CSV table of C-alpha atoms (C1' of nucleotides) in Angstrom, one decimal:
chain,number,residue,atom,x,y,z
A,1,UNK,CA,0.1,-0.1,-0.1
A,2,UNK,CA,1.2,3.4,-0.9
A,3,UNK,CA,1.9,5.8,1.9
A,4,UNK,CA,1.1,9.5,1.7
A,5,UNK,CA,2.4,12.0,4.2
A,6,UNK,CA,0.0,15.1,4.9
A,7,UNK,CA,1.7,18.2,6.0
A,8,UNK,CA,-1.1,20.7,6.7
A,9,UNK,CA,-1.8,22.7,9.9
A,10,UNK,CA,-5.6,23.2,9.5
A,11,UNK,CA,-6.8,20.2,11.1
A,12,UNK,CA,-10.2,19.8,9.5
A,13,UNK,CA,-8.6,19.9,6.1
A,14,UNK,CA,-5.8,17.4,7.1
A,15,UNK,CA,-8.5,15.0,8.3
A,16,UNK,CA,-10.5,15.3,5.5
A,17,UNK,CA,-7.5,14.7,3.2
A,18,UNK,CA,-6.7,11.6,5.4
A,19,UNK,CA,-10.1,10.2,5.0
A,20,UNK,CA,-10.3,10.6,1.3
A,21,UNK,CA,-7.0,9.1,0.7
A,22,UNK,CA,-7.9,6.1,2.8
A,23,UNK,CA,-11.1,5.7,1.0
A,24,UNK,CA,-8.9,5.5,-2.2
A,25,UNK,CA,-6.8,2.8,-0.6
A,26,UNK,CA,-3.7,4.8,0.6
A,27,UNK,CA,-2.1,4.7,3.9
A,28,UNK,CA,-2.3,8.4,5.2
A,29,UNK,CA,0.1,10.0,7.8
A,30,UNK,CA,-0.8,13.2,9.1
A,31,UNK,CA,1.6,16.1,10.7
A,32,UNK,CA,0.9,19.7,11.4
A,33,UNK,CA,4.0,21.5,11.3
A,34,UNK,CA,7.0,21.5,8.9
A,35,UNK,CA,9.4,20.2,11.4
A,36,UNK,CA,7.1,17.2,12.2
A,37,UNK,CA,6.6,16.8,8.5
A,38,UNK,CA,10.2,16.6,7.8
A,39,UNK,CA,11.0,14.1,10.7
A,40,UNK,CA,8.1,11.9,9.6
A,41,UNK,CA,9.2,12.0,6.0
A,42,UNK,CA,12.9,10.8,6.9
A,43,UNK,CA,11.4,8.2,9.1
A,44,UNK,CA,8.6,6.8,7.2
A,45,UNK,CA,9.8,7.5,3.6
A,46,UNK,CA,6.4,8.0,2.2
A,47,UNK,CA,5.5,7.6,-1.6
A,48,UNK,CA,4.1,11.1,-1.8
A,49,UNK,CA,4.0,14.3,0.3
A,50,UNK,CA,1.1,16.7,0.4
A,51,UNK,CA,2.6,19.8,1.5
A,52,UNK,CA,0.8,23.1,2.5
A,53,UNK,CA,2.6,26.2,1.5
A,54,UNK,CA,1.7,28.1,4.5
A,55,UNK,CA,2.8,26.5,7.7
A,56,UNK,CA,3.4,27.7,11.1
A,57,UNK,CA,7.0,28.0,11.7
A,58,UNK,CA,8.6,26.7,8.7
A,59,UNK,CA,7.3,27.4,5.2
A,60,UNK,CA,6.4,24.6,2.9
A,61,UNK,CA,9.0,25.8,0.6
A,62,UNK,CA,11.9,25.4,3.3
A,63,UNK,CA,10.6,21.9,3.9
A,64,UNK,CA,10.6,21.1,0.3
A,65,UNK,CA,14.1,22.2,-0.2
A,66,UNK,CA,15.2,20.4,3.0
A,67,UNK,CA,13.7,17.3,1.6
A,68,UNK,CA,15.8,17.7,-1.5
A,69,UNK,CA,18.8,17.9,0.3
A,70,UNK,CA,18.9,14.5,1.7
A,71,UNK,CA,19.5,11.6,-0.4
A,72,UNK,CA,17.0,9.5,1.3
A,73,UNK,CA,14.2,12.0,0.6
A,74,UNK,CA,15.3,13.4,-2.5
A,75,UNK,CA,13.3,11.3,-4.8
A,76,UNK,CA,9.9,11.6,-3.0
A,77,UNK,CA,7.4,13.5,-5.1
A,78,UNK,CA,5.8,16.6,-3.3
A,79,UNK,CA,2.4,18.0,-4.2
A,80,UNK,CA,1.9,21.5,-3.0
A,81,UNK,CA,-1.3,22.9,-1.5
A,82,UNK,CA,-1.5,26.6,-2.0
A,83,UNK,CA,-4.3,29.2,-0.8
A,84,UNK,CA,-3.9,31.4,-3.8
A,85,UNK,CA,-2.9,31.1,-7.4
A,86,UNK,CA,-0.4,34.0,-7.2
A,87,UNK,CA,1.6,32.3,-4.4
A,88,UNK,CA,2.7,29.6,-6.6
A,89,UNK,CA,4.5,32.0,-9.1
A,90,UNK,CA,6.8,32.8,-6.3
A,91,UNK,CA,7.5,29.2,-5.5
A,92,UNK,CA,8.2,28.5,-9.2
A,93,UNK,CA,10.6,31.3,-9.1
A,94,UNK,CA,12.4,29.7,-6.3
A,95,UNK,CA,12.9,26.7,-8.3
A,96,UNK,CA,11.8,24.6,-5.4
A,97,UNK,CA,11.3,21.2,-7.1
A,98,UNK,CA,7.7,20.6,-6.2
A,99,UNK,CA,6.3,18.0,-8.6
A,100,UNK,CA,2.9,19.5,-8.8
A,101,UNK,CA,0.6,22.0,-7.1
A,102,UNK,CA,-3.0,22.6,-6.5
A,103,UNK,CA,-4.8,25.7,-5.5
A,104,UNK,CA,-7.4,25.9,-2.7
A,105,UNK,CA,-10.2,25.6,-2.9
A,106,UNK,CA,-9.7,22.5,-4.9
A,107,UNK,CA,-12.2,19.5,-5.6
A,108,UNK,CA,-11.4,16.3,-3.9
A,109,UNK,CA,-11.8,14.4,-7.1
A,110,UNK,CA,-9.2,16.4,-8.9
A,111,UNK,CA,-6.7,16.1,-6.1
A,112,UNK,CA,-7.2,12.4,-6.0
A,113,UNK,CA,-6.7,12.2,-9.9
A,114,UNK,CA,-3.5,14.1,-9.5
A,115,UNK,CA,-2.1,12.0,-6.7
A,116,UNK,CA,-2.8,9.0,-8.7
A,117,UNK,CA,-1.3,10.5,-11.7
A,118,UNK,CA,2.0,11.3,-9.7
A,119,UNK,CA,2.3,8.0,-8.0
A,120,UNK,CA,1.8,6.3,-11.4
A,121,UNK,CA,4.5,8.4,-12.8
A,122,UNK,CA,7.0,8.0,-10.0
A,123,UNK,CA,7.0,4.3,-10.6
A,124,UNK,CA,8.5,4.4,-14.0
A,125,UNK,CA,9.4,7.6,-15.2
A,126,UNK,CA,12.0,10.0,-13.8
A,127,UNK,CA,10.3,12.7,-11.8
A,128,UNK,CA,8.5,15.7,-13.3
A,129,UNK,CA,10.8,18.2,-11.9
A,130,UNK,CA,13.9,16.6,-13.7
A,131,UNK,CA,12.1,15.9,-17.0
A,132,UNK,CA,13.0,17.6,-20.2
A,133,UNK,CA,10.6,17.7,-23.1
A,134,UNK,CA,11.7,18.3,-26.7
A,135,UNK,CA,9.3,19.1,-29.5
A,136,UNK,CA,11.1,20.1,-32.6
A,137,UNK,CA,13.6,23.1,-31.8
A,138,UNK,CA,11.6,23.8,-28.3
A,139,UNK,CA,13.1,22.4,-25.4
A,140,UNK,CA,11.4,22.7,-22.1
A,141,UNK,CA,13.4,22.0,-18.9
A,142,UNK,CA,10.7,21.3,-16.2
A,143,UNK,CA,13.3,21.3,-13.3
A,144,UNK,CA,14.4,25.0,-14.0
A,145,UNK,CA,11.3,26.3,-15.8
A,146,UNK,CA,13.6,27.3,-18.7
A,147,UNK,CA,12.5,27.1,-22.3
A,148,UNK,CA,14.8,27.4,-25.2
A,149,UNK,CA,14.1,27.5,-29.1
A,150,UNK,CA,17.0,26.5,-31.2
A,151,UNK,CA,19.3,26.8,-28.3
A,152,UNK,CA,18.3,30.3,-27.3
A,153,UNK,CA,16.5,30.8,-24.1
A,154,UNK,CA,13.3,32.8,-24.3
A,155,UNK,CA,11.6,34.5,-21.3
A,156,UNK,CA,8.0,33.2,-20.7
A,157,UNK,CA,5.5,34.4,-18.0
A,158,UNK,CA,4.1,31.9,-15.9
A,159,UNK,CA,0.9,31.4,-17.8
A,160,UNK,CA,2.7,31.2,-21.1
A,161,UNK,CA,5.0,28.4,-19.7
A,162,UNK,CA,2.2,26.5,-18.2
A,163,UNK,CA,0.4,26.7,-21.5
A,164,UNK,CA,3.3,25.6,-23.5
A,165,UNK,CA,4.1,22.7,-20.9
A,166,UNK,CA,0.5,21.6,-21.1
A,167,UNK,CA,0.4,21.5,-24.9
A,168,UNK,CA,3.7,19.8,-25.0
A,169,UNK,CA,2.6,17.0,-22.6
A,170,UNK,CA,-0.4,16.5,-24.8
A,171,UNK,CA,1.9,16.1,-27.8
A,172,UNK,CA,0.0,16.7,-31.0
A,173,UNK,CA,-3.4,16.2,-29.4
A,174,UNK,CA,-6.0,18.8,-29.9
A,175,UNK,CA,-6.9,20.7,-26.6
A,176,UNK,CA,-10.2,22.5,-26.4
A,177,UNK,CA,-10.3,26.0,-25.1
A,178,UNK,CA,-12.5,24.9,-22.1
A,179,UNK,CA,-10.0,22.0,-21.4
A,180,UNK,CA,-7.1,24.5,-21.5
A,181,UNK,CA,-8.8,27.0,-19.1
A,182,UNK,CA,-9.5,24.3,-16.7
A,183,UNK,CA,-6.2,22.6,-16.7
A,184,UNK,CA,-3.8,25.5,-17.4
A,185,UNK,CA,-5.7,28.4,-15.7
A,186,UNK,CA,-7.0,26.1,-13.0
A,187,UNK,CA,-10.2,24.4,-11.9
A,188,UNK,CA,-12.0,27.3,-10.5
A,189,UNK,CA,-11.0,29.9,-13.2
A,190,UNK,CA,-14.0,31.6,-14.6
A,191,UNK,CA,-13.3,33.4,-17.8
A,192,UNK,CA,-13.6,33.9,-21.4
A,193,UNK,CA,-12.4,31.4,-23.6
A,194,UNK,CA,-10.8,34.0,-25.8
A,195,UNK,CA,-8.4,34.5,-23.1
A,196,UNK,CA,-6.8,31.3,-24.5
A,197,UNK,CA,-6.3,32.8,-27.9
A,198,UNK,CA,-4.8,35.9,-26.6
A,199,UNK,CA,-2.1,33.9,-24.8
A,200,UNK,CA,-1.6,31.6,-27.8
A,201,UNK,CA,-0.8,34.7,-29.9
A,202,UNK,CA,1.6,36.0,-27.3
A,203,UNK,CA,3.2,32.5,-27.1
A,204,UNK,CA,3.7,32.1,-30.6
A,205,UNK,CA,5.3,35.5,-30.8
A,206,UNK,CA,7.8,34.7,-28.1
A,207,UNK,CA,8.5,31.3,-29.8
A,208,UNK,CA,9.5,33.0,-33.0
A,209,UNK,CA,9.8,30.7,-35.7
A,210,UNK,CA,8.8,27.8,-33.7
A,211,UNK,CA,5.5,29.6,-33.2
A,212,UNK,CA,4.1,27.7,-36.2
A,213,UNK,CA,4.2,24.5,-34.2
A,214,UNK,CA,1.2,25.8,-32.3
A,215,UNK,CA,-1.5,24.8,-34.8
A,216,UNK,CA,-5.1,26.2,-34.8
A,217,UNK,CA,-7.7,23.4,-35.2
A,218,UNK,CA,-10.7,25.5,-36.4
A,219,UNK,CA,-13.7,24.6,-34.3
A,220,UNK,CA,-12.0,22.7,-31.8
A,221,UNK,CA,-8.8,24.2,-30.3
A,222,UNK,CA,-5.2,24.1,-30.3
A,223,UNK,CA,-2.4,21.6,-30.6
A,224,UNK,CA,1.5,21.5,-30.5
A,225,UNK,CA,3.2,19.6,-33.2
A,226,UNK,CA,6.4,19.2,-35.0
B,1,UNK,CA,-28.7,15.7,-24.0
B,2,UNK,CA,-27.0,15.9,-20.7
B,3,UNK,CA,-29.5,15.6,-17.8
B,4,UNK,CA,-29.0,17.6,-14.8
B,5,UNK,CA,-31.1,17.1,-11.4
B,6,UNK,CA,-31.7,20.0,-9.3
B,7,UNK,CA,-32.4,19.3,-5.7
B,8,UNK,CA,-33.4,22.6,-4.1
B,9,UNK,CA,-36.2,23.5,-1.8
B,10,UNK,CA,-36.4,27.1,-2.8
B,11,UNK,CA,-38.8,27.0,-5.7
B,12,UNK,CA,-37.8,30.3,-7.3
B,13,UNK,CA,-34.2,29.4,-7.4
B,14,UNK,CA,-34.8,26.0,-8.5
B,15,UNK,CA,-36.8,27.2,-11.4
B,16,UNK,CA,-34.1,29.9,-12.2
B,17,UNK,CA,-31.6,27.2,-12.4
B,18,UNK,CA,-33.8,25.0,-14.6
B,19,UNK,CA,-34.5,27.9,-16.9
B,20,UNK,CA,-30.7,28.6,-17.3
B,21,UNK,CA,-29.8,25.0,-17.7
B,22,UNK,CA,-32.3,24.5,-20.5
B,23,UNK,CA,-31.2,27.6,-22.1
B,24,UNK,CA,-27.6,26.0,-22.1
B,25,UNK,CA,-28.9,23.0,-23.7
B,26,UNK,CA,-29.2,20.7,-20.8
B,27,UNK,CA,-32.3,18.6,-19.7
B,28,UNK,CA,-33.4,19.8,-16.2
B,29,UNK,CA,-35.1,17.8,-13.7
B,30,UNK,CA,-36.3,19.7,-10.5
B,31,UNK,CA,-37.2,18.0,-7.1
B,32,UNK,CA,-37.7,19.9,-3.8
B,33,UNK,CA,-36.6,17.5,-1.0
B,34,UNK,CA,-33.8,15.1,-0.4
B,35,UNK,CA,-35.9,12.1,-0.7
B,36,UNK,CA,-37.4,13.0,-4.0
B,37,UNK,CA,-34.1,13.9,-5.3
B,38,UNK,CA,-32.6,10.4,-4.3
B,39,UNK,CA,-35.5,8.6,-6.0
B,40,UNK,CA,-35.2,10.8,-9.0
B,41,UNK,CA,-31.4,10.2,-9.1
B,42,UNK,CA,-31.8,6.4,-9.1
B,43,UNK,CA,-34.5,6.4,-11.5
B,44,UNK,CA,-33.2,8.9,-14.0
B,45,UNK,CA,-29.5,8.5,-13.6
B,46,UNK,CA,-28.6,12.1,-14.3
B,47,UNK,CA,-25.2,13.2,-15.6
B,48,UNK,CA,-24.9,15.8,-12.6
B,49,UNK,CA,-26.7,16.6,-9.5
B,50,UNK,CA,-27.1,20.1,-8.2
B,51,UNK,CA,-27.6,19.6,-4.4
B,52,UNK,CA,-28.6,22.3,-1.9
B,53,UNK,CA,-26.9,21.6,1.2
B,54,UNK,CA,-29.9,22.8,3.4
B,55,UNK,CA,-32.9,20.8,2.6
B,56,UNK,CA,-36.0,20.1,4.5
B,57,UNK,CA,-36.1,16.5,6.1
B,58,UNK,CA,-32.9,15.3,4.7
B,59,UNK,CA,-29.7,17.2,4.5
B,60,UNK,CA,-27.8,17.6,1.2
B,61,UNK,CA,-24.9,15.6,2.8
B,62,UNK,CA,-27.1,12.7,3.6
B,63,UNK,CA,-28.4,12.6,0.0
B,64,UNK,CA,-24.8,12.6,-1.1
B,65,UNK,CA,-23.6,9.8,0.9
B,66,UNK,CA,-26.7,7.9,0.1
B,67,UNK,CA,-25.8,8.4,-3.6
B,68,UNK,CA,-22.4,7.2,-2.9
B,69,UNK,CA,-23.7,4.0,-1.3
B,70,UNK,CA,-25.3,2.7,-4.4
B,71,UNK,CA,-23.2,1.4,-7.4
B,72,UNK,CA,-25.5,2.9,-9.9
B,73,UNK,CA,-25.4,6.4,-8.6
B,74,UNK,CA,-21.8,6.5,-7.2
B,75,UNK,CA,-20.3,7.8,-10.4
B,76,UNK,CA,-22.6,10.7,-10.8
B,77,UNK,CA,-20.8,14.0,-10.1
B,78,UNK,CA,-22.5,16.3,-7.4
B,79,UNK,CA,-22.1,20.0,-7.2
B,80,UNK,CA,-23.1,21.3,-3.8
B,81,UNK,CA,-25.0,24.7,-3.3
B,82,UNK,CA,-24.1,26.1,0.1
B,83,UNK,CA,-25.6,29.3,1.9
B,84,UNK,CA,-22.3,30.2,3.3
B,85,UNK,CA,-18.7,29.8,2.6
B,86,UNK,CA,-17.8,28.4,5.9
B,87,UNK,CA,-15.0,25.9,5.9
B,88,UNK,CA,-17.3,23.4,7.8
B,89,UNK,CA,-19.7,23.3,5.0
B,90,UNK,CA,-17.0,22.7,2.4
B,91,UNK,CA,-15.4,20.0,4.6
B,92,UNK,CA,-18.6,18.2,5.1
B,93,UNK,CA,-19.6,18.5,1.5
B,94,UNK,CA,-16.3,17.1,0.2
B,95,UNK,CA,-16.3,14.3,2.8
B,96,UNK,CA,-19.6,13.1,1.4
B,97,UNK,CA,-18.2,13.1,-1.9
B,98,UNK,CA,-19.2,16.1,-3.5
B,99,UNK,CA,-17.2,17.0,-6.6
B,100,UNK,CA,-17.3,20.8,-6.2
B,101,UNK,CA,-19.3,23.5,-4.3
B,102,UNK,CA,-20.4,26.9,-4.8
B,103,UNK,CA,-21.5,29.5,-2.4
B,104,UNK,CA,-24.8,31.4,-2.6
B,105,UNK,CA,-25.3,34.0,-3.9
B,106,UNK,CA,-23.4,32.8,-7.0
B,107,UNK,CA,-23.3,34.3,-10.4
B,108,UNK,CA,-25.3,32.1,-12.9
B,109,UNK,CA,-22.6,32.3,-15.4
B,110,UNK,CA,-20.0,30.9,-13.0
B,111,UNK,CA,-22.4,28.1,-12.1
B,112,UNK,CA,-22.8,27.3,-15.7
B,113,UNK,CA,-19.1,27.4,-16.5
B,114,UNK,CA,-18.5,25.0,-13.6
B,115,UNK,CA,-21.2,22.7,-14.5
B,116,UNK,CA,-19.7,22.6,-18.0
B,117,UNK,CA,-16.4,21.9,-16.5
B,118,UNK,CA,-17.6,19.0,-14.5
B,119,UNK,CA,-19.5,17.5,-17.4
B,120,UNK,CA,-16.7,17.8,-19.7
B,121,UNK,CA,-14.3,16.1,-17.3
B,122,UNK,CA,-16.6,13.3,-16.3
B,123,UNK,CA,-17.9,12.4,-19.7
B,124,UNK,CA,-16.3,12.5,-23.1
B,125,UNK,CA,-12.6,13.5,-22.6
B,126,UNK,CA,-11.0,10.2,-22.2
B,127,UNK,CA,-13.1,8.5,-24.8
B,128,UNK,CA,-12.0,9.9,-28.1
B,129,UNK,CA,-8.6,11.2,-27.3
B,130,UNK,CA,-6.3,8.2,-28.2
B,131,UNK,CA,-8.4,6.4,-30.8
B,132,UNK,CA,-7.6,5.8,-34.5
B,133,UNK,CA,-10.1,4.7,-36.9
B,134,UNK,CA,-9.1,3.0,-40.1
B,135,UNK,CA,-11.4,2.6,-43.0
B,136,UNK,CA,-9.9,1.4,-46.2
B,137,UNK,CA,-7.4,3.9,-47.0
B,138,UNK,CA,-8.9,6.5,-44.6
B,139,UNK,CA,-7.4,7.0,-41.3
B,140,UNK,CA,-8.9,9.3,-38.7
B,141,UNK,CA,-6.6,10.1,-35.7
B,142,UNK,CA,-8.9,11.3,-33.1
B,143,UNK,CA,-6.2,12.9,-30.9
B,144,UNK,CA,-4.7,15.2,-33.3
B,145,UNK,CA,-7.9,15.5,-35.5
B,146,UNK,CA,-5.9,14.4,-38.4
B,147,UNK,CA,-7.4,12.6,-41.5
B,148,UNK,CA,-5.2,10.9,-44.1
B,149,UNK,CA,-6.1,9.3,-47.2
B,150,UNK,CA,-3.6,6.7,-48.5
B,151,UNK,CA,-1.1,8.3,-46.3
B,152,UNK,CA,-1.8,12.0,-47.4
B,153,UNK,CA,-3.2,14.4,-45.0
B,154,UNK,CA,-6.3,16.3,-45.9
B,155,UNK,CA,-7.8,19.4,-44.4
B,156,UNK,CA,-11.3,19.1,-43.2
B,157,UNK,CA,-13.4,21.7,-41.7
B,158,UNK,CA,-15.0,20.8,-38.3
B,159,UNK,CA,-18.3,19.8,-39.7
B,160,UNK,CA,-16.8,17.7,-42.3
B,161,UNK,CA,-14.6,16.0,-39.7
B,162,UNK,CA,-17.4,15.4,-37.4
B,163,UNK,CA,-19.4,14.1,-40.1
B,164,UNK,CA,-16.7,11.7,-41.3
B,165,UNK,CA,-16.1,10.4,-37.8
B,166,UNK,CA,-19.6,9.9,-37.1
B,167,UNK,CA,-20.0,7.7,-40.4
B,168,UNK,CA,-16.8,5.8,-39.7
B,169,UNK,CA,-17.9,5.2,-36.0
B,170,UNK,CA,-21.2,3.7,-37.5
B,171,UNK,CA,-19.1,1.5,-40.0
B,172,UNK,CA,-21.3,0.4,-42.8
B,173,UNK,CA,-24.4,1.2,-41.2
B,174,UNK,CA,-26.9,3.5,-43.1
B,175,UNK,CA,-27.5,6.8,-41.4
B,176,UNK,CA,-30.7,8.7,-42.0
B,177,UNK,CA,-30.4,12.4,-42.8
B,178,UNK,CA,-32.5,13.3,-39.8
B,179,UNK,CA,-30.2,11.2,-37.6
B,180,UNK,CA,-27.0,12.9,-39.0
B,181,UNK,CA,-28.6,16.3,-38.2
B,182,UNK,CA,-29.3,15.4,-34.8
B,183,UNK,CA,-25.9,13.7,-33.8
B,184,UNK,CA,-23.4,15.7,-36.0
B,185,UNK,CA,-25.0,19.1,-36.0
B,186,UNK,CA,-26.4,19.0,-32.5
B,187,UNK,CA,-29.7,18.1,-30.9
B,188,UNK,CA,-31.3,21.7,-31.3
B,189,UNK,CA,-30.3,22.3,-34.8
B,190,UNK,CA,-33.2,22.9,-36.9
B,191,UNK,CA,-32.4,22.8,-40.7
B,192,UNK,CA,-33.0,21.5,-44.0
B,193,UNK,CA,-32.1,17.9,-44.6
B,194,UNK,CA,-30.4,18.9,-47.8
B,195,UNK,CA,-27.7,20.5,-45.6
B,196,UNK,CA,-26.5,17.0,-45.2
B,197,UNK,CA,-26.2,16.5,-49.0
B,198,UNK,CA,-24.2,19.6,-49.3
B,199,UNK,CA,-21.6,18.6,-46.8
B,200,UNK,CA,-21.4,14.9,-48.1
B,201,UNK,CA,-20.5,16.4,-51.4
B,202,UNK,CA,-17.9,18.6,-49.9
B,203,UNK,CA,-16.5,15.7,-48.0
B,204,UNK,CA,-16.5,13.3,-51.0
B,205,UNK,CA,-14.6,16.0,-52.9
B,206,UNK,CA,-11.8,16.4,-50.2
B,207,UNK,CA,-11.5,12.5,-49.8
B,208,UNK,CA,-10.7,12.2,-53.5
B,209,UNK,CA,-10.7,8.7,-54.5
B,210,UNK,CA,-11.7,7.6,-51.3
B,211,UNK,CA,-14.8,9.6,-51.6
B,212,UNK,CA,-16.6,6.6,-53.1
B,213,UNK,CA,-16.5,5.0,-49.7
B,214,UNK,CA,-19.4,7.3,-48.8
B,215,UNK,CA,-22.4,5.5,-50.4
B,216,UNK,CA,-25.6,7.0,-50.9
B,217,UNK,CA,-28.6,4.6,-50.1
B,218,UNK,CA,-31.4,6.3,-52.1
B,219,UNK,CA,-34.6,7.0,-49.8
B,220,UNK,CA,-32.6,6.4,-46.7
B,221,UNK,CA,-29.4,8.1,-46.1
B,222,UNK,CA,-25.7,7.7,-46.3
B,223,UNK,CA,-23.2,5.0,-45.2
B,224,UNK,CA,-19.3,4.7,-45.0
B,225,UNK,CA,-18.2,1.4,-46.4
B,226,UNK,CA,-15.0,-0.2,-47.8
C,1,DC,C1',3.1,57.2,-5.3
C,2,DA,C1',4.3,56.4,-10.1
C,3,DC,C1',6.0,52.7,-12.7
C,4,DT,C1',6.2,48.2,-14.5
C,5,DG,C1',5.1,43.5,-16.0
C,6,DG,C1',1.6,40.3,-16.5
C,7,DT,C1',-3.5,39.4,-17.3
C,8,DG,C1',-8.0,39.2,-18.7
C,9,DT,C1',-11.4,41.4,-21.6
C,10,DA,C1',-13.3,44.0,-25.5
C,11,DA,C1',-13.2,45.4,-30.1
C,12,DC,C1',-12.4,45.1,-34.7
C,13,DA,C1',-10.7,43.0,-38.9
C,14,DA,C1',-9.9,39.1,-41.8
C,15,DG,C1',-10.9,35.0,-43.3
C,16,DT,C1',-13.3,30.8,-43.3
C,17,DC,C1',-17.5,28.0,-42.9
C,18,DT,C1',-21.8,26.9,-43.6
C,19,DG,C1',-27.0,26.6,-44.6
C,20,DT,C1',-30.0,27.6,-48.2
C,21,DA,C1',-31.6,28.1,-52.5
C,22,DA,C1',-31.5,27.2,-57.2
C,23,DC,C1',-30.4,24.5,-60.9
C,24,DC,C1',-28.7,20.1,-62.8
C,25,DT,C1',-28.1,14.9,-62.8
C,26,DT,C1',-29.4,10.4,-62.0
C,27,DG,C1',-32.3,6.5,-61.0
C,28,DC,C1',-36.9,4.6,-60.7
C,29,DT,C1',-41.7,3.5,-62.2
C,30,DC,C1',-44.9,2.8,-65.4
D,1,DG,C1',-38.9,7.1,-72.9
D,2,DA,C1',-41.7,10.5,-70.1
D,3,DG,C1',-42.5,11.8,-65.7
D,4,DC,C1',-41.2,12.3,-61.2
D,5,DA,C1',-38.7,12.1,-57.1
D,6,DA,C1',-34.3,11.9,-54.8
D,7,DG,C1',-29.8,13.3,-54.7
D,8,DG,C1',-25.5,16.1,-56.7
D,9,DT,C1',-23.4,20.5,-57.5
D,10,DT,C1',-22.6,25.1,-57.2
D,11,DA,C1',-22.9,30.0,-55.8
D,12,DC,C1',-23.3,33.3,-52.3
D,13,DA,C1',-24.5,36.3,-48.2
D,14,DG,C1',-24.5,36.1,-43.6
D,15,DA,C1',-22.5,33.9,-39.3
D,16,DC,C1',-19.1,32.4,-37.0
D,17,DT,C1',-14.0,31.7,-35.6
D,18,DT,C1',-9.7,33.5,-34.9
D,19,DG,C1',-5.7,36.7,-34.9
D,20,DT,C1',-4.4,40.9,-33.2
D,21,DT,C1',-4.1,45.0,-30.8
D,22,DA,C1',-5.6,48.2,-27.3
D,23,DC,C1',-6.5,49.0,-22.6
D,24,DA,C1',-7.8,48.8,-17.9
D,25,DC,C1',-6.7,46.5,-13.6
D,26,DC,C1',-3.9,44.3,-10.1
D,27,DA,C1',0.2,43.3,-7.6
D,28,DG,C1',4.7,43.9,-6.7
D,29,DT,C1',8.7,47.2,-6.7
D,30,DG,C1',11.4,51.2,-6.3
DNA sequence: CACTGGTGTAACAAGTCTGTAACCTTGCTC
DNA sequence: GAGCAAGGTTACAGACTTGTTACACCAGTG
């Protein structure tokens, strides 16, 4: 049975998470502070850690980087829970090495799906944070959040990066605007689907010649293809 | 057509919801109590349930957990309507297995978007994404929306693509024009059946040699056959 | 407090699709 | 073969989609 460690100071939420994880067949361990979380992680070596970004005493980011400093815990995937979407940009800037994040309030079903996805992935493939995706001349380095086109680094905003990564992860598949809004912008984002168009334009511009790789599929959405 | 069950005791709100849902093209069923809601859910097996947390007689949470106890209704997504944004409500709702929640008063637009989001996720997405259909020299790749004839890619408009896909999915069976209009064009489309003819012509042209594979069955409709 | 970079929305311009109607062709019945 | 009905084809105006630009707003920063 897979072990999942929860590091979350809101007791209600922590218990709710534990309840749902156990219902899904995982073993749940709960801790309320960053220090406890670290100790438990070292002792129990869980398969996944759910880590609140805002913790009393020690920030989730610190916990995360401490985990990354020890060989024993380095490989454990971390899923960050954050209160607001903007916080995550800072985290991303810190190049912390969380494998995924989810913004509160989130749907329990979505969280469970992501957990399942991460655990499935951690079995076989190298971790998300160390992955590198290549599509034609575009290279996305997931660890450093760096994107190069034909060897030249380009600057992307966080939304642009997420959009590109999402399209690249779904290599060649057509993604509907609604789906992009849901998965790139977030589950609870309410907005115009034209927002996607605007960002695609911006992304294409920044990608230069490689911008052509983002294809419009009229009536359906967009895809990234070589 | 997707069915949405509303369980809400405030008649005005229930009717407002029903009205808006129908405007969006869903079929709305309305019940006013938890018990009725449960019965209707079991009988009608809706695609989504909008559930008020505060109901006379039986709380929304009870309804929700009852739904989760039966195999038939377990998979139906539930969207909770709550009067206040208290954490407790959210926790309780999630614990019982609600998929999302929205706090009153909410904007109708946001609700509709969330509903669409939930239905999209639960329904069609995984179905078509990886499939490839081959009919003679025609290959339809559902993921990338790419169609090739004898290895050569051809450009189809969205209606043409949907029409071809539909015929291919009903391999060899004769499809009446009315049925095509309903399933390819959409349930609420009212139009001339000759519209189908026009598109079949266009499709045949684009398919080139393989255009012959779309056979006319005089007096009935069309079929796609090798 | 001004400034800046990032976003989402609105608005407009192209350009593409598409339903309809009109006219032509084919196949069937007698 | 005539007459007729069903299907094929074509042209076109209007509807719809998408690309692009501009702009207002927000948060962070100096």
